[in-house]
Coordinates of C-alpha atoms and ligand atoms in Angstrom, one line a residue:
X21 CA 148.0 15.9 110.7
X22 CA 145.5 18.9 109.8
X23 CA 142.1 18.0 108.9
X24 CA 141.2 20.8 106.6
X25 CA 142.9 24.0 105.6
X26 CA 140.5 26.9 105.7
X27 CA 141.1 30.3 103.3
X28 CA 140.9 33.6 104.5
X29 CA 139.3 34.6 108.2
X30 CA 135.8 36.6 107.6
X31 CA 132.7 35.4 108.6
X32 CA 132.7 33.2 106.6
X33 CA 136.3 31.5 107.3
X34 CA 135.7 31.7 110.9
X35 CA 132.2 30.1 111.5
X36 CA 134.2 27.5 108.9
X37 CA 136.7 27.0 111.5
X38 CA 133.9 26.6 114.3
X39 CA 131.9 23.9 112.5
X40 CA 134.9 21.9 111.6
X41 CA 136.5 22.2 115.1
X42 CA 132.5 21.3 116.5
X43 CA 132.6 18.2 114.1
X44 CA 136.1 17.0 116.1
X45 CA 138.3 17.9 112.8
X46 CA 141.5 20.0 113.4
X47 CA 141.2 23.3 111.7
X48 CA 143.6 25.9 110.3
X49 CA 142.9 29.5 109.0
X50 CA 145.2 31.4 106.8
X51 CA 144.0 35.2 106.7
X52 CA 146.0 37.3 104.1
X53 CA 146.0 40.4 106.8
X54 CA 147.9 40.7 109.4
X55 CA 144.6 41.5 111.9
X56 CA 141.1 39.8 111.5
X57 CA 138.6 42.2 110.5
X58 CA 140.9 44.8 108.5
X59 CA 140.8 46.8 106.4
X60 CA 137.1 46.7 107.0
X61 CA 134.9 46.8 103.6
X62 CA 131.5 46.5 104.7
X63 CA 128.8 48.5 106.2
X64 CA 128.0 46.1 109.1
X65 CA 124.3 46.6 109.5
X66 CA 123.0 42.7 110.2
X67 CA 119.6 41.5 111.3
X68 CA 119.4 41.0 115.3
X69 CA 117.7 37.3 114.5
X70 CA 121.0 36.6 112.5
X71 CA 122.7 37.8 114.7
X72 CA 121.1 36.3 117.5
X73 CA 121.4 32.6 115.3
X74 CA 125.4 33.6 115.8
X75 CA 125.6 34.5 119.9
X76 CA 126.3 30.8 120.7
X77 CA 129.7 32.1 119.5
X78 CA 130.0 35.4 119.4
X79 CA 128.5 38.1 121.5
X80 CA 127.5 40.6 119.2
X81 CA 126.5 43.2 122.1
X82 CA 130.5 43.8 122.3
X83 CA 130.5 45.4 119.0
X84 CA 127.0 46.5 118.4
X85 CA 127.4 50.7 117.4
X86 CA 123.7 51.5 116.6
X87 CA 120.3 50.3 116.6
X88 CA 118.1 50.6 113.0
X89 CA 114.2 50.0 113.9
X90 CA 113.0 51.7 110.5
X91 CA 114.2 52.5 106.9
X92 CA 113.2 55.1 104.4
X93 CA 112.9 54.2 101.2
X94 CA 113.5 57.1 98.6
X95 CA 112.8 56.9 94.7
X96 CA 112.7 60.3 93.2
X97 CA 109.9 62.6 95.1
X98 CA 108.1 59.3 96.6
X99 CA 109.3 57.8 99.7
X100 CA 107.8 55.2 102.1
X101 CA 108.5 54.3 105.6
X102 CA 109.0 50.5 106.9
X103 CA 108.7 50.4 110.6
X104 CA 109.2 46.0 110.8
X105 CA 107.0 44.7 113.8
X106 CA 109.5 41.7 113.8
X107 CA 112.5 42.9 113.1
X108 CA 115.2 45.2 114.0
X109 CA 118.6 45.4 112.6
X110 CA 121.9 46.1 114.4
X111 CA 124.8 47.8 113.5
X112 CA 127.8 46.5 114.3
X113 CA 131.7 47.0 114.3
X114 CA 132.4 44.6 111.4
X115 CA 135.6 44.3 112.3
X116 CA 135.2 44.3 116.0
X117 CA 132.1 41.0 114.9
X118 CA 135.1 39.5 113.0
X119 CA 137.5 39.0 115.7
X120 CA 135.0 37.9 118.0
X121 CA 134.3 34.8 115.3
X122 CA 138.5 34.2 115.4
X123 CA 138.6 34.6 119.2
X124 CA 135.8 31.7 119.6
X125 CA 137.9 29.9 117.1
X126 CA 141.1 30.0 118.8
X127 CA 139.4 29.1 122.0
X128 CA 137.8 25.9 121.0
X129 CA 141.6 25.0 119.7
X130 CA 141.6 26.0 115.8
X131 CA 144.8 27.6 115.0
X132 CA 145.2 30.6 113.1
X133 CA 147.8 32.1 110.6
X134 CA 147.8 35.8 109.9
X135 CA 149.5 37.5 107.2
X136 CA 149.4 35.0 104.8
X137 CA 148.0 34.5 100.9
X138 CA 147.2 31.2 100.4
X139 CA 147.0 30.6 96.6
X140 CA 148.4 27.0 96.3
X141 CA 150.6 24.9 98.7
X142 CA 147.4 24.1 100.6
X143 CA 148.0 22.3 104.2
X144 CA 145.4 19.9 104.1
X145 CA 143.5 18.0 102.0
X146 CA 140.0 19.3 102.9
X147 CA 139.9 23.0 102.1
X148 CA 137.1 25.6 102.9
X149 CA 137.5 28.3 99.9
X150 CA 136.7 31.2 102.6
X151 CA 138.4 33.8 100.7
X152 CA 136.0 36.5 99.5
X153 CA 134.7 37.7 96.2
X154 CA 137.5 37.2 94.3
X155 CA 138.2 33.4 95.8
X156 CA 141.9 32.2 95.1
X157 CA 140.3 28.7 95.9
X158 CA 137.8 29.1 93.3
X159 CA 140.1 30.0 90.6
X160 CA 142.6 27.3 91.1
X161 CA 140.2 24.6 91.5
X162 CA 138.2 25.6 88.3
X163 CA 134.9 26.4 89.8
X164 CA 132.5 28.0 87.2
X165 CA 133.1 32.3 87.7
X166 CA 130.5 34.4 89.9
X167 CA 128.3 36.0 87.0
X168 CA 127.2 39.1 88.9
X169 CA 128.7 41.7 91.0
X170 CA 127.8 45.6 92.3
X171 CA 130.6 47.7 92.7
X172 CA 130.6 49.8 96.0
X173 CA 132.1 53.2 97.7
X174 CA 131.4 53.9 101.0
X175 CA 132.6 56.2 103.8
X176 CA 131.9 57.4 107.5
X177 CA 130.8 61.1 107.7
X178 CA 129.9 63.8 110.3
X179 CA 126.9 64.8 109.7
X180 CA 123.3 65.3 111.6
X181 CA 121.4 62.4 111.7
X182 CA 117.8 63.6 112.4
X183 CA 116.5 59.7 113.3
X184 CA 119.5 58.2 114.4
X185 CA 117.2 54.6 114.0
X186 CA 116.2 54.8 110.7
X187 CA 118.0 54.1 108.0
X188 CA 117.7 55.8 104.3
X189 CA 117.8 53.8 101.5
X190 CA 117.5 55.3 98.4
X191 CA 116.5 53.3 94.7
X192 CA 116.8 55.0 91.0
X193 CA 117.8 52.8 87.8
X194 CA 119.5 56.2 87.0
X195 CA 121.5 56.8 90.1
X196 CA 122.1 53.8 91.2
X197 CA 122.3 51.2 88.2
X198 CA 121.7 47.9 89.5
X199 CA 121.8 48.7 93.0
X200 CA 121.1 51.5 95.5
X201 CA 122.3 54.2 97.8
X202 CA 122.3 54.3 101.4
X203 CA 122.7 56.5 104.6
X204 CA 123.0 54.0 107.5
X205 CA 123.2 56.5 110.9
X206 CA 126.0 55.5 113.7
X207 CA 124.6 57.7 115.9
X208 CA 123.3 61.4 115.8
X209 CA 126.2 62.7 114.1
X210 CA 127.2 60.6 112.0
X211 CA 126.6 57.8 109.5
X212 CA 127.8 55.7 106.7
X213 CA 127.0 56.9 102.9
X214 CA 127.2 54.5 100.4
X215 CA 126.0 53.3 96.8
X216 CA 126.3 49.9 94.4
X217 CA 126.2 49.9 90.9
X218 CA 126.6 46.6 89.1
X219 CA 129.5 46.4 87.0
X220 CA 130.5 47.3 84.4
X221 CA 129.2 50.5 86.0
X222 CA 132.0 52.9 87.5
X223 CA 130.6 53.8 91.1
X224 CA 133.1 57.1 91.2
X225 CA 130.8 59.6 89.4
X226 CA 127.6 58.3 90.6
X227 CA 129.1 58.3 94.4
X228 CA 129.9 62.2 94.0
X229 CA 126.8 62.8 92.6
X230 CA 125.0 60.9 95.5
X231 CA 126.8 63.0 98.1
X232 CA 126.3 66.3 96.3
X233 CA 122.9 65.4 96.0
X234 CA 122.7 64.8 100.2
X235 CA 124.4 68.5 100.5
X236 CA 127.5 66.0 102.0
X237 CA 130.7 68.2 101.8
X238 CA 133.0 66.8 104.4
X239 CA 135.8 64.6 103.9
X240 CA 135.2 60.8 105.0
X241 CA 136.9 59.9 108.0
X242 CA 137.2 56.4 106.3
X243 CA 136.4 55.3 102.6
X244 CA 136.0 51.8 100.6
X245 CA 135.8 50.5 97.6
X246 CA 135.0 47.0 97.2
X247 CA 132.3 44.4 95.3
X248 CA 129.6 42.5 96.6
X249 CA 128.5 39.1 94.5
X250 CA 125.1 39.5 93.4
X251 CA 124.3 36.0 92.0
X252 CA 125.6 32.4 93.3
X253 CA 128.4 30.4 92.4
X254 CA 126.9 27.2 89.9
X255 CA 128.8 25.1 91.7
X256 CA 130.0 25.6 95.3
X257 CA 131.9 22.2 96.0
X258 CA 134.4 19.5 94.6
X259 CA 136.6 16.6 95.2
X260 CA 139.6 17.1 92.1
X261 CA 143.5 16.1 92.3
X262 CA 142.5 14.1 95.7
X263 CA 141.5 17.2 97.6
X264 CA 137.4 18.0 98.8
X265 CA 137.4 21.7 98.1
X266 CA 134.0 23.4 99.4
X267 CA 133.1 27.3 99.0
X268 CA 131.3 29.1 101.2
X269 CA 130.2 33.3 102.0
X270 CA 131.1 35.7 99.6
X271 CA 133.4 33.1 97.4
X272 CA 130.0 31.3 97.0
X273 CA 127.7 34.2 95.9
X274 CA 125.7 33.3 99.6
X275 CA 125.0 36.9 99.6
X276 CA 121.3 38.8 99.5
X277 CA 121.4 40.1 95.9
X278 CA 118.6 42.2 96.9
X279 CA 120.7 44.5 99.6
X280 CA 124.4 42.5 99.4
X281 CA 124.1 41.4 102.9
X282 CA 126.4 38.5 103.1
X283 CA 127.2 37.7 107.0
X284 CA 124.5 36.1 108.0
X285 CA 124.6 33.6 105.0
X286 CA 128.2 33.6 105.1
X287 CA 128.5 32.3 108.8
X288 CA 125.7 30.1 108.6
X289 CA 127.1 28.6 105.3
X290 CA 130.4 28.7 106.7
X291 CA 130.0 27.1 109.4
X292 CA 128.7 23.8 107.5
X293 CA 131.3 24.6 105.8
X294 CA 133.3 23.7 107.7
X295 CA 131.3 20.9 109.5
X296 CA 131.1 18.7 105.9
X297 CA 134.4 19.8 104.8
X298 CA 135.2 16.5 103.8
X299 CA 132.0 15.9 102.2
X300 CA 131.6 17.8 99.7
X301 CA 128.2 16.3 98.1
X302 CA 126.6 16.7 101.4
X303 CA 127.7 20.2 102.2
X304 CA 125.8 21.0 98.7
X305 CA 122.6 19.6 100.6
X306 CA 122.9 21.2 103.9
X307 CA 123.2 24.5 102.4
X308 CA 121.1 24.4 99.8
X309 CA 118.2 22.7 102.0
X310 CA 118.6 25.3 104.3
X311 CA 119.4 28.9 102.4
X312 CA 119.1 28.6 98.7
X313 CA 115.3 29.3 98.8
X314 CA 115.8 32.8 100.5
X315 CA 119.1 33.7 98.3
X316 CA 116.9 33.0 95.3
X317 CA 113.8 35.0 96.6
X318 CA 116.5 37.2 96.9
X319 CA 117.8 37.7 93.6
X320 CA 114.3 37.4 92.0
X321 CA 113.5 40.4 94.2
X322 CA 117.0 41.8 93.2
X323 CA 115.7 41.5 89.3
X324 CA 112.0 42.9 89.9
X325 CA 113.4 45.9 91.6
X326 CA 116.0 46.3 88.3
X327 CA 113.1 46.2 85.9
X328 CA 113.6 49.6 83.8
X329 CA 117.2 50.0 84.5
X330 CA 118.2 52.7 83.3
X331 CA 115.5 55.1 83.9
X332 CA 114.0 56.4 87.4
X333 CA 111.7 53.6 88.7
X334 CA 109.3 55.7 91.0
X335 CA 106.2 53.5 89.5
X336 CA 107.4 50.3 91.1
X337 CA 106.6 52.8 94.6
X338 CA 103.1 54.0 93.3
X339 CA 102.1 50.1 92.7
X340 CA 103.6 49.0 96.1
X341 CA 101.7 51.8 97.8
X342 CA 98.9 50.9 95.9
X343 CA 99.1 47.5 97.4
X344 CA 99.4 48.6 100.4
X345 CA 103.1 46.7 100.5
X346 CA 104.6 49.5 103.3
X347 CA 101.9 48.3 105.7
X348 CA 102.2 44.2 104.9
X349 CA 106.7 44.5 105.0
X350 CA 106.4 46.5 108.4
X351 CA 103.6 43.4 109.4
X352 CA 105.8 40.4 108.6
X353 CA 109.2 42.1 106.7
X354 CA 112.2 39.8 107.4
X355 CA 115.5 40.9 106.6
X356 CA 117.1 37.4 105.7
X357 CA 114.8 34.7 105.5
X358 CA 112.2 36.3 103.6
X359 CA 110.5 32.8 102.2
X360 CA 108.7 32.7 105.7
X361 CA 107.0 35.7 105.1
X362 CA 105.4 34.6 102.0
X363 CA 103.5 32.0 102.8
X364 CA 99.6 32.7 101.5
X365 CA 97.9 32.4 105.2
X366 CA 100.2 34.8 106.9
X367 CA 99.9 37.5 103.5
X368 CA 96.3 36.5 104.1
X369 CA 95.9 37.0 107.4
X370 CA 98.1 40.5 107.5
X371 CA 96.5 42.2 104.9
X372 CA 93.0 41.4 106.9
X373 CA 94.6 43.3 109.8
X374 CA 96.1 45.8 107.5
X375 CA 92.6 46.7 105.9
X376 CA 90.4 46.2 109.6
X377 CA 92.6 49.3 111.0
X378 CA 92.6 51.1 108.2
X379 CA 88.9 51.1 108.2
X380 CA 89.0 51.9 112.1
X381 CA 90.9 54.6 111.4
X382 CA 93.9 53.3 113.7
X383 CA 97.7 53.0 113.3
X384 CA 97.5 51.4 109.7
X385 CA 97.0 55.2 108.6
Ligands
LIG6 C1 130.4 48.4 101.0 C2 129.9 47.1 101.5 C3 128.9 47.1 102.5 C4 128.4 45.9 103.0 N1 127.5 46.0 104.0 C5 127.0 44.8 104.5 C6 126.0 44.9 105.6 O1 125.6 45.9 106.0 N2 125.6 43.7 106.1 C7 126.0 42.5 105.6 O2 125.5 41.4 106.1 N3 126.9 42.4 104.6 C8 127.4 43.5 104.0 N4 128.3 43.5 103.0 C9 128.7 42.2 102.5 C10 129.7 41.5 103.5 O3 130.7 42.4 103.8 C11 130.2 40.2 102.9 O4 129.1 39.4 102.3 C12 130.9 39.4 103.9 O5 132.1 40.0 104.3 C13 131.3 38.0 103.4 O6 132.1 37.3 104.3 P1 133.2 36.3 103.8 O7 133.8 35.7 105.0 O8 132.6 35.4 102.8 O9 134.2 37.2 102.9 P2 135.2 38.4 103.4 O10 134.6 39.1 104.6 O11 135.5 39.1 102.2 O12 136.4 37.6 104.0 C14 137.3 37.0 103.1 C15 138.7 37.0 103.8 O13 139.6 36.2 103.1 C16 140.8 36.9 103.0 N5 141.5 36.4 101.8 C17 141.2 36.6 100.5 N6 142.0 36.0 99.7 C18 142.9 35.3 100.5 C19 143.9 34.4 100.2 N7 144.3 34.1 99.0 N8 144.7 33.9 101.3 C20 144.3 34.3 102.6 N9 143.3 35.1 102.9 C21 142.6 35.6 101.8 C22 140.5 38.4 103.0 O14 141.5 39.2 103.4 C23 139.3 38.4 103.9 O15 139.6 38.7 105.2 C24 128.8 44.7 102.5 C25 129.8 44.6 101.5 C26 130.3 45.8 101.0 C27 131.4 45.8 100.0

């Protein structure tokens, strides 16, 4: 007899199927597609320490395209550079990162089902709602909807990238209502271009004028359109009609609202997921005890930086510099679990170096 019926194989699905097969339960993943990983509707740049938290499983280096060591950010005329001392981030073949997760699963003995939607007729009485933005799961359990989402477009150009490590990242309430734009390099020659808007935005017209604006007038050798959850699911777990029915990744909300960054979260969710798939309550706990902190810094961050929607926000820039924030995110910036860099001693203690090399006139300027 299956243990627990998991919904749709992304990150999140997977490292569902890897924490329930660790826990000694038998495991099953229905995946709509009929290959892991595609169509692929995501940028794929993840922090190496998330990364890194995922290697027991999957080795990332297969798939890794492109190194990122810095990002520009652009509002407007102003623009400041974040070199991280801490942290780098990698860009990876999301597809390629996805069937690596399956792989590991099939190996440890979880089967998998491709090319099937799973909308009812589940196989087990523990299910892991794995299955995106738009969860199936969710909706036929009755889970409270996602309030907020960004709609995206993306594609791959060829184009010259000047720094193929730094990333370009680029914030107006006017351009980019609700969310941003961004110019993620692959390698010298080419990169991905892509913007949010939340909904009800359109992203269309603001994605042309975004490209026009970049002097971008190739074709995309690929293009997506998809949406990113910007806020949590209220609830993210149930037993009803004598099933335990858990969410986790994007049909959660475990997603940065702040950049939409969602595998890291997604896996790590996932996989306790998977591991308390027939505890429900205590699924709740784990992944709350361990991620909700960050996710909410997140959003809060997410709403600071949508303060004047509507209308350029290049003073939110002159007050960071002001504060000298571009020095203190490249001292302790974290890309994921940003509560441990606000803890008062370490701000303390790196805006003291910050301000001693400043005054010494040394790499601070
Ligand atoms: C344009 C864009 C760029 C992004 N860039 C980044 C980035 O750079 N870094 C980052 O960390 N995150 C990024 N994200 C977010 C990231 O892609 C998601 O957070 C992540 O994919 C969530 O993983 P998941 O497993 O929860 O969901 P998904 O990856 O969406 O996987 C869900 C799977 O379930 C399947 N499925 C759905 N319904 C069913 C069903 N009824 N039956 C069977 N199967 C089903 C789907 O086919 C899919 O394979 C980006 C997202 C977008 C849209």
């Amino acid at each position: 007899m299956l243990d627990v019926h998991i919904v749709g194989g992304g990150p999140a699905g997977c490292f569902a199927g890897i924490g329930a097969l660790e826990a000694g339960f038998s495991a099953l993943i229905s995946e709509e597609h009929r290959k892991i990983g595609e169509p692929e509707a995501c940028s794929g740049l993840i922090s190496r320490s998330g990364l890194e938290s995922l290697r027991p499983y999957v080795d990332y280096k297969k798939v890794a395209l492109n190194t990122i060591t810095s990002a520009k950010i652009i509002c407007g005329k102003q623009e400041f550079v974040i070199t991280p001392k801490n942290e780098v981030a990698v860009l990876v073949s999301r597809s390629g990162l996805d069937q690596l997760a399956a792989q590991s699963f099939v190996e440890q003995g979880g089967r998998l089902e491709l090319g099937r939607k799973v909308t009812r007729s589940f196989k087990a009485k523990n299910i892991v709602g794995a299955d995106g933005p738009a969860s199936s799961v969710a909706q036929h359990f009755g889970f409270p909807k996602i309030p907020s989402f960004v709609a995206c477009m993306q594609g791959n150009f060829r184009l010259d990238c000047e720094n193929p490590s730094q990333t370009e990242i680029y914030l107006s309430g006017r351009d980019f209502p609700g969310f941003f734009g961004w110019k993620i390099p692959i390698n010298e020659e080419s990169a991905k271009i892509g913007i949010g808007v939340s909904l009800p935005h359109h992203p269309y017209g603001y994605y042309r004028r975004f490209l026009s604006s970049l002097g971008v007038k190739s074709k995309p050798r690929q293009q997506l359109s998809a949406v990113i959850p910007t806020a949590m699911r209220k609830r993210t777990a149930m037993r009803k009609g004598g099933y335990c029915v858990v969410l986790a990744g994007d049909a959660a909300g475990q997603v940065k609202a702040t950049t939409g960054g969602g595998v890291f979260f997604g896996a790590r969710c996932g996989f306790l997921a998977g591991k308390y798939c027939n505890q429900p309550e205590k699924y709740v706990e784990e992944w709350k005890s361990s991620y909700w902190l960050d996710l909410s810094l997140h959003s809060l961050f997410r709403s600071i930086l949508n303060i004047g929607m509507g209308e350029p926000n290049p003073w939110l820039l002159s007050f960071s510099k002001a504060l000298l924030f571009e020095d203190l995110i490249s001292e302790i910036g974290r890309m994921d679990r940003i509560s441990t860099m606000l803890s008062p001693p370490s701000i303390i203690s790196s805006y003291s170096r910050i301000v001693a090399r400043r005054i010494a006139g040394g790499q601070g300027e």
